[in-house]
Coordinates of C-alpha atoms and ligand atoms in Angstrom, one line a residue:
X1 CA 126.7 88.2 46.8
X2 CA 129.3 84.8 48.1
X3 CA 127.5 81.9 49.6
X4 CA 129.7 83.4 53.0
X5 CA 127.8 86.6 52.8
X6 CA 124.6 85.4 52.3
X7 CA 124.8 83.2 55.5
X8 CA 126.2 86.6 57.1
X9 CA 123.2 88.6 55.8
X10 CA 120.6 85.7 57.1
X11 CA 122.3 85.5 60.5
X12 CA 122.4 89.4 61.1
X13 CA 119.0 89.1 60.0
X14 CA 117.9 86.2 62.5
X15 CA 119.6 87.8 65.3
X16 CA 117.7 91.1 64.7
X17 CA 114.6 89.2 64.9
X18 CA 115.8 87.8 68.0
X19 CA 116.2 91.1 69.7
X20 CA 113.0 92.5 68.6
X21 CA 111.0 89.4 69.6
X22 CA 112.4 89.6 72.9
X23 CA 111.3 92.8 73.5
X24 CA 108.0 92.1 72.5
X25 CA 108.1 89.0 75.4
X26 CA 106.4 90.6 78.4
X27 CA 107.4 87.7 80.4
X28 CA 110.3 86.0 79.3
X29 CA 109.5 82.2 79.9
X30 CA 112.6 81.5 82.3
X31 CA 110.8 84.3 84.5
X32 CA 112.3 83.8 88.0
X33 CA 109.6 84.6 91.2
X34 CA 111.8 84.5 93.7
X35 CA 114.4 87.0 91.8
X36 CA 111.3 89.2 91.1
X37 CA 110.2 89.2 95.0
X38 CA 114.4 90.1 95.8
X39 CA 113.5 93.1 93.6
X40 CA 110.5 93.9 95.9
X41 CA 112.6 93.5 99.0
X42 CA 111.2 89.8 99.9
X43 CA 114.3 87.9 100.3
X44 CA 112.7 84.0 100.0
X45 CA 115.8 82.0 101.5
X46 CA 115.6 84.2 104.4
X47 CA 112.3 83.5 105.4
X48 CA 111.8 80.2 107.2
X49 CA 108.0 79.8 106.3
X50 CA 108.3 79.4 102.7
X51 CA 110.6 76.8 103.3
X52 CA 107.8 73.8 103.5
X53 CA 105.7 75.2 100.5
X54 CA 107.5 72.7 97.6
X55 CA 104.8 71.8 96.1
X56 CA 102.6 70.4 98.9
X57 CA 98.7 70.8 99.4
X58 CA 97.0 74.4 99.3
X59 CA 97.1 74.5 102.8
X60 CA 100.6 73.9 103.5
X61 CA 101.1 76.6 100.1
X62 CA 98.8 78.7 101.8
X63 CA 100.2 78.8 105.5
X64 CA 103.3 79.9 103.6
X65 CA 102.4 82.3 101.9
X66 CA 100.3 83.5 104.9
X67 CA 103.4 83.3 107.2
X68 CA 105.5 85.0 104.6
X69 CA 102.4 88.1 104.7
X70 CA 102.9 88.4 108.3
X71 CA 106.6 88.6 108.7
X72 CA 107.4 91.0 105.9
X73 CA 104.0 93.6 106.2
X74 CA 103.3 92.8 110.1
X75 CA 99.8 91.4 111.6
X76 CA 97.6 94.7 110.8
X77 CA 98.3 94.1 107.1
X78 CA 97.2 90.5 107.1
X79 CA 94.4 89.3 108.9
X80 CA 94.8 85.5 110.5
X81 CA 91.5 83.4 110.6
X82 CA 89.0 84.0 113.5
X83 CA 90.8 87.4 114.5
X84 CA 87.6 90.3 115.2
X85 CA 88.9 92.0 112.1
X86 CA 88.7 88.8 110.3
X87 CA 85.3 88.2 111.3
X88 CA 84.9 91.7 110.2
X89 CA 86.0 91.6 106.9
X90 CA 83.7 87.9 105.7
X91 CA 81.2 89.8 107.1
X92 CA 80.9 92.7 105.6
X93 CA 80.0 91.5 101.3
X94 CA 76.9 92.3 100.2
X95 CA 75.7 88.4 99.6
X96 CA 75.8 85.9 102.4
X97 CA 77.1 83.4 100.1
X98 CA 80.4 85.5 100.1
X99 CA 80.3 86.2 103.4
X100 CA 80.5 82.3 104.0
X101 CA 83.9 81.9 102.3
X102 CA 86.7 81.4 104.6
X103 CA 90.5 82.2 103.3
X104 CA 93.1 81.5 105.0
X105 CA 94.3 84.8 105.6
X106 CA 93.2 88.2 103.9
X107 CA 95.9 90.4 103.0
X108 CA 95.3 94.8 102.9
X109 CA 98.1 96.2 100.8
X110 CA 99.3 99.9 101.3
X111 CA 100.8 100.5 98.0
X112 CA 100.6 99.1 94.5
X113 CA 103.8 97.4 95.0
X114 CA 102.4 95.3 97.9
X115 CA 100.1 93.7 95.4
X116 CA 102.8 92.8 93.3
X117 CA 104.9 90.6 96.0
X118 CA 100.9 89.2 97.0
X119 CA 100.8 88.3 93.2
X120 CA 104.6 86.7 93.1
X121 CA 104.6 84.8 96.6
X122 CA 101.0 83.3 95.6
X123 CA 103.1 81.8 92.3
X124 CA 106.0 81.0 94.4
X125 CA 103.8 79.0 97.1
X126 CA 101.3 78.1 94.5
X127 CA 98.7 79.3 97.0
X128 CA 95.1 81.0 95.5
X129 CA 93.7 84.4 95.8
X130 CA 90.8 86.5 95.0
X131 CA 90.9 90.3 94.8
X132 CA 87.9 92.6 96.6
X133 CA 87.0 95.8 96.1
X134 CA 83.9 96.7 96.9
X135 CA 82.6 93.4 97.5
X136 CA 79.3 93.1 95.8
X137 CA 79.2 90.7 93.5
X138 CA 76.7 87.9 94.8
X139 CA 78.2 84.4 93.9
X140 CA 81.1 82.3 96.2
X141 CA 84.8 83.2 95.4
X142 CA 84.6 85.9 93.5
X143 CA 86.1 88.2 95.4
X144 CA 87.5 86.3 98.4
X145 CA 89.4 82.9 98.0
X146 CA 88.0 79.6 99.6
X147 CA 91.6 78.6 101.9
X148 CA 93.7 81.2 99.9
X149 CA 94.4 84.8 100.3
X150 CA 91.9 87.4 99.8
X151 CA 93.1 90.5 98.6
X152 CA 91.2 93.7 100.8
X153 CA 92.3 97.0 98.9
X154 CA 90.5 98.5 101.6
X155 CA 93.8 100.9 102.6
X156 CA 94.0 101.9 98.5
X157 CA 91.4 104.3 99.4
X158 CA 93.0 107.8 97.5
X159 CA 91.4 110.0 95.0
X160 CA 93.1 112.5 93.6
X161 CA 92.9 115.0 90.6
X162 CA 95.1 116.0 88.2
X163 CA 96.2 119.5 87.5
X164 CA 93.9 120.2 85.4
X165 CA 90.5 118.6 86.7
X166 CA 90.1 116.3 84.1
X167 CA 91.3 113.3 85.4
X168 CA 90.4 111.7 88.7
X169 CA 92.8 109.2 90.1
X170 CA 91.1 106.6 92.2
X171 CA 92.5 103.6 93.7
X172 CA 90.0 100.1 94.0
X173 CA 89.7 100.4 97.9
X174 CA 86.9 103.0 97.2
X175 CA 83.5 102.2 96.6
X176 CA 81.3 105.1 94.7
X177 CA 79.6 107.3 97.5
X178 CA 83.8 107.9 98.5
X179 CA 84.6 109.2 94.9
X180 CA 81.6 111.5 94.8
X181 CA 81.8 112.9 97.7
X182 CA 86.0 113.6 97.4
X183 CA 84.9 115.0 93.9
X184 CA 82.0 117.0 94.9
X185 CA 83.7 120.0 96.5
X186 CA 85.0 120.4 93.0
X187 CA 81.6 120.3 91.4
X188 CA 82.9 117.0 89.8
X189 CA 81.9 113.6 89.7
X190 CA 83.1 110.9 87.3
X191 CA 80.9 108.0 85.1
X192 CA 80.4 105.6 88.1
X193 CA 78.0 103.2 89.8
X194 CA 74.3 104.3 91.2
X195 CA 74.5 103.1 94.8
X196 CA 77.4 104.1 96.8
X197 CA 78.5 100.9 98.5
X198 CA 79.6 99.5 94.8
X199 CA 82.9 99.3 93.9
X200 CA 85.2 100.9 91.7
X201 CA 87.4 97.6 90.6
X202 CA 84.5 95.3 89.8
X203 CA 82.3 98.0 88.1
X204 CA 84.5 99.1 86.2
X205 CA 86.1 96.1 84.8
X206 CA 83.0 94.5 84.0
X207 CA 81.4 97.7 82.7
X208 CA 79.5 100.1 84.7
X209 CA 75.8 101.4 84.1
X210 CA 75.9 105.4 84.9
X211 CA 73.3 108.2 85.4
X212 CA 75.1 109.8 83.0
X213 CA 75.8 106.6 80.5
X214 CA 73.3 108.4 77.9
X215 CA 75.3 111.3 77.8
X216 CA 79.3 109.4 78.2
X217 CA 78.9 105.9 77.7
X218 CA 79.3 103.2 80.1
X219 CA 82.3 103.4 83.0
X220 CA 84.4 101.5 81.5
X221 CA 84.6 104.4 78.1
X222 CA 85.3 106.9 80.5
X223 CA 89.0 105.4 81.4
X224 CA 92.2 107.7 80.4
X225 CA 94.1 104.9 81.5
X226 CA 94.2 102.2 84.2
X227 CA 97.5 101.8 86.4
X228 CA 97.5 97.8 86.8
X229 CA 99.5 95.0 88.9
X230 CA 100.4 92.2 85.6
X231 CA 101.5 88.6 86.8
X232 CA 105.1 89.6 87.2
X233 CA 104.6 92.0 89.3
X234 CA 105.7 94.6 87.0
X235 CA 102.9 97.7 87.2
X236 CA 102.2 99.2 84.0
X237 CA 99.9 102.3 83.1
X238 CA 97.6 101.0 80.1
X239 CA 96.4 103.9 78.2
X240 CA 95.2 104.2 74.6
X241 CA 98.1 104.4 73.4
X242 CA 100.2 102.9 75.8
X243 CA 99.9 98.9 76.3
X244 CA 96.7 100.0 74.4
X245 CA 95.9 95.8 73.8
X246 CA 95.6 95.7 77.7
X247 CA 94.3 98.6 77.9
X248 CA 91.1 97.7 75.9
X249 CA 91.4 93.8 77.2
X250 CA 90.9 95.4 80.9
X251 CA 87.3 97.2 79.5
X252 CA 85.4 94.4 80.4
X253 CA 87.7 91.5 80.8
X254 CA 87.2 91.7 84.8
X255 CA 89.8 90.2 87.1
X256 CA 91.7 88.3 83.4
X257 CA 94.7 90.4 83.0
X258 CA 95.9 91.8 86.4
X259 CA 94.8 94.0 89.1
X260 CA 94.2 97.3 88.5
X261 CA 95.6 99.5 91.7
X262 CA 94.8 102.8 90.0
X263 CA 91.6 103.7 87.6
X264 CA 92.1 106.8 85.9
X265 CA 88.6 108.3 85.1
X266 CA 88.0 111.5 83.0
X267 CA 85.9 113.9 85.3
X268 CA 82.6 115.3 84.1
X269 CA 80.2 118.0 86.4
X270 CA 78.1 116.9 88.7
X271 CA 75.2 119.4 88.9
X272 CA 72.5 118.8 91.1
X273 CA 70.2 116.2 89.5
X274 CA 66.7 114.7 89.6
X275 CA 66.1 111.5 90.8
X276 CA 63.4 108.8 92.2
X277 CA 60.7 106.2 92.2
X278 CA 57.3 106.4 90.2
X279 CA 55.3 103.1 91.4
X280 CA 52.6 101.6 89.1
X281 CA 50.2 99.3 89.3
X282 CA 49.2 96.2 87.4
X283 CA 46.9 97.3 85.4
X284 CA 49.2 100.2 84.4
X285 CA 52.1 97.6 82.8
X286 CA 51.3 98.1 79.2
X287 CA 51.9 102.0 79.2
X288 CA 54.7 101.6 81.5
X289 CA 56.4 99.1 79.1
X290 CA 55.3 101.7 76.4
X291 CA 56.9 104.5 78.4
X292 CA 60.1 102.6 78.7
X293 CA 60.0 101.8 74.9
X294 CA 59.8 105.0 74.0
X295 CA 61.7 106.7 76.1
X296 CA 64.7 104.2 75.0
X297 CA 64.6 105.4 71.9
X298 CA 64.2 108.6 72.5
X299 CA 67.8 108.5 74.4
X300 CA 69.5 110.1 71.0
X301 CA 67.3 112.9 71.5
X302 CA 68.1 113.6 75.3
X303 CA 71.2 112.0 77.2
X304 CA 70.1 113.0 80.3
X305 CA 67.9 110.4 81.2
X306 CA 68.6 107.1 82.5
X307 CA 66.2 104.6 84.3
X308 CA 65.9 101.4 85.4
X309 CA 62.1 99.7 86.1
X310 CA 61.8 97.0 88.5
X311 CA 58.9 94.7 88.8
X312 CA 57.9 92.9 91.9
X313 CA 55.4 91.8 94.2
X314 CA 54.8 93.9 97.0
X315 CA 52.3 92.2 100.1
X316 CA 50.6 90.8 97.4
X317 CA 50.6 93.3 95.0
X318 CA 52.2 93.3 91.8
X319 CA 53.7 96.7 91.0
X320 CA 56.6 98.4 88.7
X321 CA 59.1 100.4 89.8
X322 CA 60.4 103.0 88.2
X323 CA 63.6 104.5 88.6
X324 CA 63.7 107.3 86.9
X325 CA 66.8 110.2 87.2
X326 CA 68.1 113.5 84.9
X327 CA 70.8 114.5 85.4
X328 CA 70.2 117.7 85.7
X329 CA 67.8 119.6 88.0
X330 CA 64.8 119.7 85.9
X331 CA 61.6 119.1 87.2
X332 CA 59.6 117.6 84.1
X333 CA 61.9 116.8 81.3
X334 CA 60.0 115.7 78.3
X335 CA 61.7 113.0 78.1
X336 CA 59.3 111.4 80.9
X337 CA 56.4 112.4 80.0
X338 CA 55.4 109.0 79.2
X339 CA 55.9 107.9 82.2
X340 CA 54.7 111.1 84.2
X341 CA 51.5 110.6 82.0
X342 CA 50.4 106.9 83.6
X343 CA 48.9 107.8 87.0
X344 CA 51.2 106.5 89.9
X345 CA 50.5 105.5 93.7
X346 CA 53.3 107.0 94.4
X347 CA 56.5 109.3 93.5
X348 CA 59.7 110.3 95.5
X349 CA 61.2 112.0 92.4
X350 CA 62.9 115.4 93.8
X351 CA 66.3 117.2 93.6
X352 CA 69.2 115.6 94.6
X353 CA 73.0 115.5 94.6
X354 CA 74.5 112.6 92.9
X355 CA 75.2 111.4 96.8
X356 CA 72.2 111.6 97.8
X357 CA 70.3 110.1 94.9
X358 CA 73.3 106.8 95.4
X359 CA 72.1 106.4 99.2
X360 CA 68.9 106.5 98.3
X361 CA 69.6 103.7 96.0
X362 CA 71.9 102.0 98.7
X363 CA 69.4 101.7 101.5
X364 CA 67.3 99.7 99.6
X365 CA 70.1 97.1 99.1
X366 CA 70.8 95.4 102.7
X367 CA 73.5 93.1 103.1
X368 CA 74.1 89.7 104.4
X369 CA 71.2 88.3 102.5
X370 CA 71.7 85.4 100.0
X371 CA 71.3 86.7 96.6
X372 CA 71.3 85.8 93.0
X373 CA 72.0 88.0 89.6
X374 CA 71.1 86.6 86.6
X375 CA 71.0 88.7 83.1
X376 CA 69.4 88.0 78.9
X377 CA 69.8 90.7 76.7
X378 CA 67.4 91.0 73.6
X379 CA 66.8 93.6 70.7
X380 CA 64.5 95.7 72.4
X381 CA 60.8 95.0 71.1
X382 CA 57.2 96.1 73.2
X383 CA 55.7 92.8 72.5
X384 CA 58.4 90.3 74.1
X385 CA 59.0 93.1 76.9
X386 CA 55.1 92.9 77.8
X387 CA 55.1 89.3 77.0
X388 CA 58.0 88.7 79.5
X389 CA 56.5 91.0 82.5
X390 CA 53.4 88.6 82.3
X391 CA 55.6 85.6 82.3
X392 CA 57.4 86.4 85.3
X393 CA 54.2 87.2 87.1
X394 CA 52.3 83.9 86.1
X395 CA 55.3 81.9 87.5
X396 CA 56.4 83.9 90.8
X397 CA 53.8 81.8 93.0
X398 CA 56.2 78.7 92.2
X399 CA 58.3 80.6 94.9
X400 CA 56.1 82.7 96.9
X401 CA 56.9 80.0 99.9
X402 CA 60.4 80.5 100.4
X403 CA 61.3 82.3 103.3
X404 CA 62.1 85.9 102.6
X405 CA 62.4 86.0 99.1
X406 CA 62.0 89.4 97.1
X407 CA 63.0 88.3 93.6
X408 CA 63.0 91.0 91.0
X409 CA 62.8 91.4 87.0
X410 CA 64.3 95.0 86.2
X411 CA 64.3 96.5 82.7
X412 CA 67.3 98.7 81.4
X413 CA 68.7 99.3 78.2
X414 CA 71.8 99.6 76.7
X415 CA 70.7 102.7 74.2
X416 CA 71.9 104.2 70.9
X417 CA 74.4 106.5 72.4
X418 CA 75.4 104.4 74.9
X419 CA 76.6 102.0 72.1
X420 CA 78.0 105.2 70.2
X421 CA 80.4 105.6 72.9
X422 CA 81.5 102.3 73.6
X423 CA 83.4 102.4 70.2
X424 CA 85.4 105.5 71.7
X425 CA 89.2 105.0 72.6
X426 CA 89.4 102.1 70.5
X427 CA 86.4 100.4 71.6
X428 CA 86.1 97.9 74.8
X429 CA 85.6 94.3 74.5
X430 CA 81.9 93.9 75.7
X431 CA 81.0 93.0 71.7
X432 CA 78.3 94.9 71.4
X433 CA 77.5 95.7 67.6
X434 CA 76.6 99.9 67.4
X435 CA 74.7 99.3 64.7
X436 CA 72.3 96.8 66.5
X437 CA 70.7 98.7 69.2
X438 CA 69.2 99.6 71.4
X439 CA 69.7 96.3 73.1
X440 CA 66.7 95.6 75.9
X441 CA 68.7 94.7 78.7
X442 CA 66.8 92.7 81.9
X443 CA 68.0 90.9 84.6
X444 CA 66.8 89.1 87.8
X445 CA 67.9 90.0 91.5
X446 CA 66.6 88.0 93.8
X447 CA 67.3 87.8 98.0
X448 CA 66.1 85.0 100.4
X449 CA 66.7 83.6 103.5
X450 CA 68.1 80.0 103.6
X451 CA 70.6 77.9 102.3
X452 CA 68.2 75.4 102.0
X453 CA 66.3 77.2 99.5
X454 CA 69.1 77.7 96.8
X455 CA 68.3 75.1 94.7
X456 CA 65.1 75.9 94.7
X457 CA 66.3 79.6 93.6
X458 CA 68.7 78.6 91.2
X459 CA 66.3 76.5 89.7
X460 CA 63.5 79.0 88.8
X461 CA 65.6 81.3 87.9
X462 CA 67.0 78.9 85.2
X463 CA 63.6 77.6 84.1
X464 CA 62.8 81.2 83.9
X465 CA 65.4 82.6 81.6
X466 CA 65.1 79.1 79.2
X467 CA 61.8 79.8 78.5
X468 CA 62.4 84.0 77.9
X469 CA 65.3 83.0 75.8
X470 CA 63.8 80.2 73.4
X471 CA 60.5 82.9 73.3
X472 CA 63.2 85.2 72.1
X473 CA 64.8 83.4 70.0
X474 CA 61.5 82.3 68.2
X475 CA 60.7 86.3 67.4
X476 CA 64.7 86.4 66.4
X477 CA 65.1 88.9 68.9
X478 CA 67.9 87.3 71.2
X479 CA 71.1 88.8 72.2
X480 CA 73.8 85.9 73.5
X481 CA 75.9 89.1 75.0
X482 CA 75.8 88.7 78.7
X483 CA 76.5 92.1 80.9
X484 CA 79.2 90.5 84.0
X485 CA 78.1 92.8 86.4
X486 CA 74.9 91.0 86.5
X487 CA 75.4 87.5 85.6
X488 CA 75.1 84.3 87.4
X489 CA 78.3 81.9 88.0
X490 CA 76.5 79.9 85.9
X491 CA 76.8 81.7 82.9
X492 CA 79.6 82.3 80.1
X493 CA 80.1 85.9 80.1
X494 CA 83.3 85.8 77.5
X495 CA 81.9 83.3 75.2
X496 CA 79.5 86.0 75.1
X497 CA 81.1 88.7 73.7
X498 CA 82.1 86.9 70.5
X499 CA 84.6 84.4 69.3
X500 CA 86.8 87.6 67.8
X501 CA 86.8 89.5 71.3
X502 CA 87.6 86.2 73.0
X503 CA 90.1 85.1 71.2
X504 CA 91.3 88.8 71.5
X505 CA 91.1 88.6 75.5
X506 CA 92.8 85.2 75.3
X507 CA 95.7 86.5 73.1
X508 CA 96.1 89.8 75.4
X509 CA 96.1 87.4 78.6
X510 CA 98.8 85.6 76.7
X511 CA 100.7 88.1 75.9
X512 CA 101.2 89.8 79.6
X513 CA 100.3 86.7 81.8
X514 CA 101.7 83.6 79.7
X515 CA 101.7 81.2 82.6
X516 CA 97.9 82.4 83.3
X517 CA 98.3 83.7 86.4
X518 CA 95.6 85.5 86.9
X519 CA 93.1 82.7 85.6
X520 CA 94.5 79.8 87.3
X521 CA 95.9 80.9 90.7
X522 CA 93.3 83.5 90.9
X523 CA 90.4 80.8 89.9
X524 CA 87.0 83.1 90.8
X525 CA 84.7 85.4 89.1
X526 CA 84.0 85.2 85.1
X527 CA 87.5 83.4 83.4
X528 CA 88.4 83.8 79.6
X529 CA 87.5 79.9 79.1
X530 CA 84.7 78.9 81.2
X531 CA 82.1 79.5 83.5
X532 CA 82.7 79.7 87.2
X533 CA 79.9 77.2 88.1
X534 CA 78.7 74.3 86.1
X535 CA 74.7 74.5 86.8
X536 CA 74.0 71.3 89.1
X537 CA 70.5 70.9 89.1
Ligands
FAD1 C1 73.1 97.1 94.7 C2 73.5 97.1 94.0 C3 74.0 98.0 92.9 C4 74.6 98.3 91.7 N1 74.6 99.0 91.0 C5 75.5 99.1 89.4 C6 75.1 99.9 88.5 O1 74.4 101.3 89.2 N2 75.6 100.1 87.6 C7 76.4 99.1 87.4 O2 76.8 98.6 86.2 N3 76.2 97.7 87.9 C8 75.9 98.1 89.1 N4 76.0 96.7 90.1 C9 76.4 95.5 89.4 C10 78.1 96.2 90.0 O3 78.6 96.5 89.2 C11 78.8 94.2 90.1 O4 78.1 93.7 91.3 C12 80.3 94.7 90.5 O5 80.8 93.0 90.3 C13 80.8 95.0 92.0 O6 81.6 95.5 92.2 P1 82.3 95.5 93.5 O7 84.2 95.9 93.0 O8 81.8 95.9 94.6 O9 82.6 94.3 93.7 P2 83.6 92.9 93.8 O10 83.0 92.0 94.4 O11 84.7 93.8 95.2 O12 84.6 93.0 92.5 C14 83.5 91.9 91.9 C15 84.8 91.3 90.5 O13 85.8 92.2 90.2 C16 87.5 92.2 90.5 N5 88.1 93.2 90.8 C17 88.1 94.1 91.5 N6 88.7 95.1 92.0 C18 89.6 94.8 91.0 C19 90.5 95.4 90.5 N7 91.1 96.5 91.0 N8 91.3 94.8 89.2 C20 91.1 93.9 88.6 N9 89.8 93.3 89.1 C21 89.1 93.5 90.7 C22 87.3 91.0 92.0 O14 88.1 90.4 91.7 C23 85.6 90.1 91.2 O15 86.3 89.6 90.4 C24 75.1 96.9 90.9 C25 74.7 95.6 91.9 C26 74.6 95.9 93.4 C27 74.3 94.6 94.5
NAG2 C1 119.0 86.3 101.2 O1 119.0 85.9 102.4 C2 119.9 84.9 102.6 C3 119.5 83.9 104.2 O2 119.9 84.3 105.0 C4 121.5 85.5 102.7 O3 122.5 84.8 102.7 C5 121.7 86.8 101.4 O4 122.3 87.5 101.7 C6 120.2 87.7 101.3 N1 120.5 88.2 100.2 C7 120.2 89.7 100.0 C8 120.2 90.4 98.9 O5 119.6 90.1 101.1
NAG3 C1 84.6 96.1 112.9 O1 84.0 96.7 112.1 C2 83.2 97.7 112.8 C3 82.7 98.8 112.1 O2 83.0 98.9 110.9 C4 85.1 98.9 113.5 O3 84.5 99.6 114.3 C5 85.5 97.9 114.2 O4 86.8 98.6 114.7 C6 86.0 96.7 113.9 N1 86.5 95.8 114.3 C7 87.8 95.4 114.1 C8 88.6 94.3 115.2 O5 88.6 95.9 112.8
NAG4 C1 78.2 109.7 73.1 O1 76.8 110.4 73.3 C2 76.2 111.6 73.0 C3 75.1 112.2 73.8 O2 73.9 111.4 73.3 C4 76.5 111.8 71.6 O3 76.7 113.6 71.4 C5 77.8 111.5 71.5 O4 78.0 112.1 69.9 C6 78.5 109.9 71.8 N1 80.2 110.2 71.3 C7 80.5 109.2 70.1 C8 81.9 108.7 70.3 O5 79.2 108.2 69.9

């Protein structure tokens, strides 16, 4: 071959490579935000409020962004500060910490492209945003943006079934109670939350333990596809076969990849179930923990059972409340014999619909209190499970003086069938090893009355877990994995998924969001490379 021809072949190969490289670029380096807004009908040069915003303070950026939203969508879609509708919104978070956050405005999208517009406007102005589904994340800024724009999905609340009813398309303004109500007439449900007011958005992108999880896996393992607004405003549907890297990353990656505007969830039959709490006194705790360990080990033999045990102090007495559910209407399933053979103070178990069960759990979780969730995982071990409960009750008097306090240590498990089901559809991002089960998932849930006591509580819970982790490490049973939906703002959830999954999440985010919009302009909640807050005490 002549030199000239070789060159020609070389250049042809190069330009081919360039074309291919271009195709794999999701957002080009010269992406034009204003032009993209134009494609959604927002002419930035015609909007006066945008002119003042060039690289000024966050405050002026957000005034410009909120003003623009109002002129494009109208004031019924953009709640301004100090209006009754705005106050209604801020007053309706589960935790007081989130209620205290004051966004510059609250935007209520009516369709998925409205979400594209707000993300692009945030990019154009530099005004930060946060997004709220059910608003049950506990810590400040998780789903409301201080001084920025909070996107409230409330009006994106459709639930529709596909032709053969195998998939329900659920918009992120729904809470689980609404989803179950929409599907009940068809005798169907989806995997989902266990309390009615929990949001579809946060629970699913972070994990999701359902009453049906021993049968099918976690909620994120039962998503057929996600419709998602990416950082460039483009809307794609990510599934096992299309945008499969994004599909994987959305299952555990939280809010770092995009805003999901449709969760397409596989449906399941939903017959009557059994549920209720069986309450035990402290003299039976070791039997209760023996029953817990046995039931977890029996999960592969009976996938219909689900359970968690809350250890609490009620009116001076230490009790264990075992919430035992069975996804079929069976009065005394064999798997629960170990619990039923322990004498109980009370037992509310009865047959219920899924909705009745979720309403009951919901009523135990009032809104508007100061709240913390904080979680640690270990390999299931009965001796350790007993030790940790004893230790919890031994330190509890340290905080008994705190006004309105109600701390609970809650035990659940990531069972073997759950772990196996986590390998479905290419696996999820959580980084749990299916060979290393069952996992004992512990969390502290605590509410209290006054801001004044925040430090006391955070320090108490932090110290408790420090000791528990040290003991678990000593026994060789510590599991670094942290469950996002139960994590405190001081925990590095993404790092806990392991280096490989963290790197993979970062590379997927780099592909679909090369300017890291979802990590910088949406600073709240668990980010790929940092904790939400550094423990200050
Ligand atoms: C009373 C109670 C009961 C619970 N029960 C369960 C249970 O049964 N099983 C379980 O696994 N967990 C449970 N949890 C934990 C629960 O999963 C988390 O609190 C979860 O974050 C709640 O989701 P949300 O949509 O209500 O929260 P939000 O505060 O609205 O959102 C949490 C995070 O998710 C992001 N997000 C929300 N929607 C989207 C979206 N569409 N796209 C991208 N990101 C989004 C938000 O921006 C925010 O960062 C419970 C919590 C409480 C308080
Ligand atoms: C956008 O607005 C400017 C200023 O009002 C106007 O000159 C321009 O024609 C508009 N562009 C489009 C595409 O409507
Ligand atoms: C505030 O919330 C209540 C209860 O949900 C509702 O009835 C009322 O209409 C709301 N007010 C405004 C101004 O949105
Ligand atoms: C999911 O769990 C069920 C019930 O325990 C089990 O039969 C099934 O094989 C699991 N699925 C996978 C993919 O492992």
